């Protein structure tokens, strides 16, 4: 099983930006599809973004399209989530996840999760 360690969360004002990072170890990183999820207080964990094994295909939730960008650097075993034009409703704990599949993964495919990093958007 791959191990995931996240960083980059914090407090940002509405309209600001943050970049989250997720460093992976364990099974071969290149062979994993990756995703980002988030969970706000009192809400279910929801899908945010996903990327295939090579970084050539991505998928986004409608709520973040045009504002968030997922990317990966397989040489560094790291996946990123660039978050721009942040809104208060983006406030949540953000989790990265890995799936042992090459293409874009569906939620049941994810079998490893990071510890989560808090993102707070507030003025």
XYZ file of C-alpha atoms in Angstrom:
123
model
C 0.000 0.000 0.000
C 1.217 3.487 -0.834
C 1.762 5.969 2.001
C 0.698 9.582 1.452
C 1.830 12.680 3.354
C 0.149 16.012 2.670
C 1.275 19.589 3.201
C 0.412 23.119 2.130
C -2.868 23.792 3.881
C -3.535 26.948 5.822
C -5.566 30.112 6.115
C -6.220 32.235 3.040
C -8.527 35.140 2.235
C -11.340 34.795 -0.298
C -9.930 35.160 -3.793
C -6.530 33.942 -2.694
C -4.554 30.864 -3.674
C -2.944 27.831 -2.075
C -1.026 24.866 -3.424
C -1.378 21.535 -1.683
C 1.255 18.826 -2.028
C 1.045 15.096 -1.412
C 4.240 13.059 -1.242
C 3.895 9.341 -1.912
C 5.986 6.338 -0.962
C 5.549 2.582 -1.034
C 4.264 0.978 -4.219
C 5.452 2.456 -7.479
C 3.990 5.950 -7.649
C 3.839 6.085 -11.426
C 1.470 3.117 -11.462
C -1.135 4.945 -9.354
C -3.946 7.212 -10.344
C -4.323 10.013 -7.804
C -7.133 12.145 -6.503
C -8.047 14.906 -4.092
C -11.114 14.871 -1.853
C -12.372 17.250 0.799
C -14.645 17.139 3.814
C -16.236 20.181 5.411
C -17.648 20.127 8.956
C -20.966 18.310 9.027
C -20.701 17.204 5.399
C -19.768 14.046 3.532
C -16.358 13.663 1.973
C -16.597 14.811 -1.641
C -14.570 14.414 -4.795
C -12.481 17.401 -5.890
C -10.066 16.371 -8.648
C -8.361 13.342 -10.171
C -5.419 12.629 -12.453
C -4.336 9.548 -14.369
C -1.014 7.740 -14.016
C 0.869 9.826 -16.584
C -0.670 13.218 -15.794
C -2.211 13.510 -19.257
C -5.846 13.288 -18.164
C -7.667 15.096 -15.364
C -11.152 15.335 -13.934
C -12.748 17.954 -11.673
C -15.853 18.481 -9.624
C -18.135 21.123 -11.113
C -17.674 23.293 -8.031
C -13.936 23.738 -8.673
C -13.676 23.688 -12.471
C -11.689 26.635 -13.755
C -10.284 27.392 -10.303
C -8.372 24.273 -9.229
C -5.668 22.379 -11.108
C -4.378 18.923 -10.254
C -0.923 17.908 -11.450
C 1.776 15.377 -10.662
C 5.524 15.030 -10.837
C 6.300 11.333 -10.993
C 10.045 11.966 -10.673
C 9.342 13.526 -7.265
C 6.567 11.092 -6.307
C 4.319 14.071 -5.633
C 0.836 15.192 -6.632
C -0.314 18.806 -6.341
C -3.558 20.715 -6.111
C -3.293 24.357 -7.134
C -6.290 26.228 -5.762
C -7.060 29.706 -7.099
C -9.945 32.119 -6.559
C -10.732 30.423 -3.278
C -14.174 30.818 -1.752
C -15.364 30.369 1.844
C -17.237 27.248 0.742
C -13.877 25.688 -0.163
C -13.077 25.487 3.545
C -12.525 21.826 4.398
C -10.001 19.177 5.282
C -8.390 18.115 2.013
C -7.226 14.543 1.485
C -5.143 13.019 -1.266
C -5.783 9.446 -2.315
C -4.156 6.792 -4.489
C -5.648 4.043 -6.630
C -3.812 1.087 -8.222
C -5.076 1.928 -11.683
C -3.530 3.788 -14.601
C -6.586 5.658 -15.805
C -8.799 8.119 -13.956
C -10.022 6.280 -10.870
C -13.534 6.038 -9.540
C -14.059 6.364 -5.804
C -14.133 2.613 -5.050
C -10.686 2.311 -6.645
C -8.947 4.453 -4.022
C -7.286 2.316 -1.374
C -4.810 4.692 0.283
C -5.479 8.065 1.876
C -3.397 10.865 3.316
C -3.860 12.282 6.791
C -5.632 15.396 5.542
C -4.645 19.052 5.591
C -6.872 21.916 6.708
C -7.761 24.664 4.248
C -9.621 27.645 5.689
C -10.883 30.446 3.447
C -11.947 33.436 5.505
C -11.515 37.181 5.729
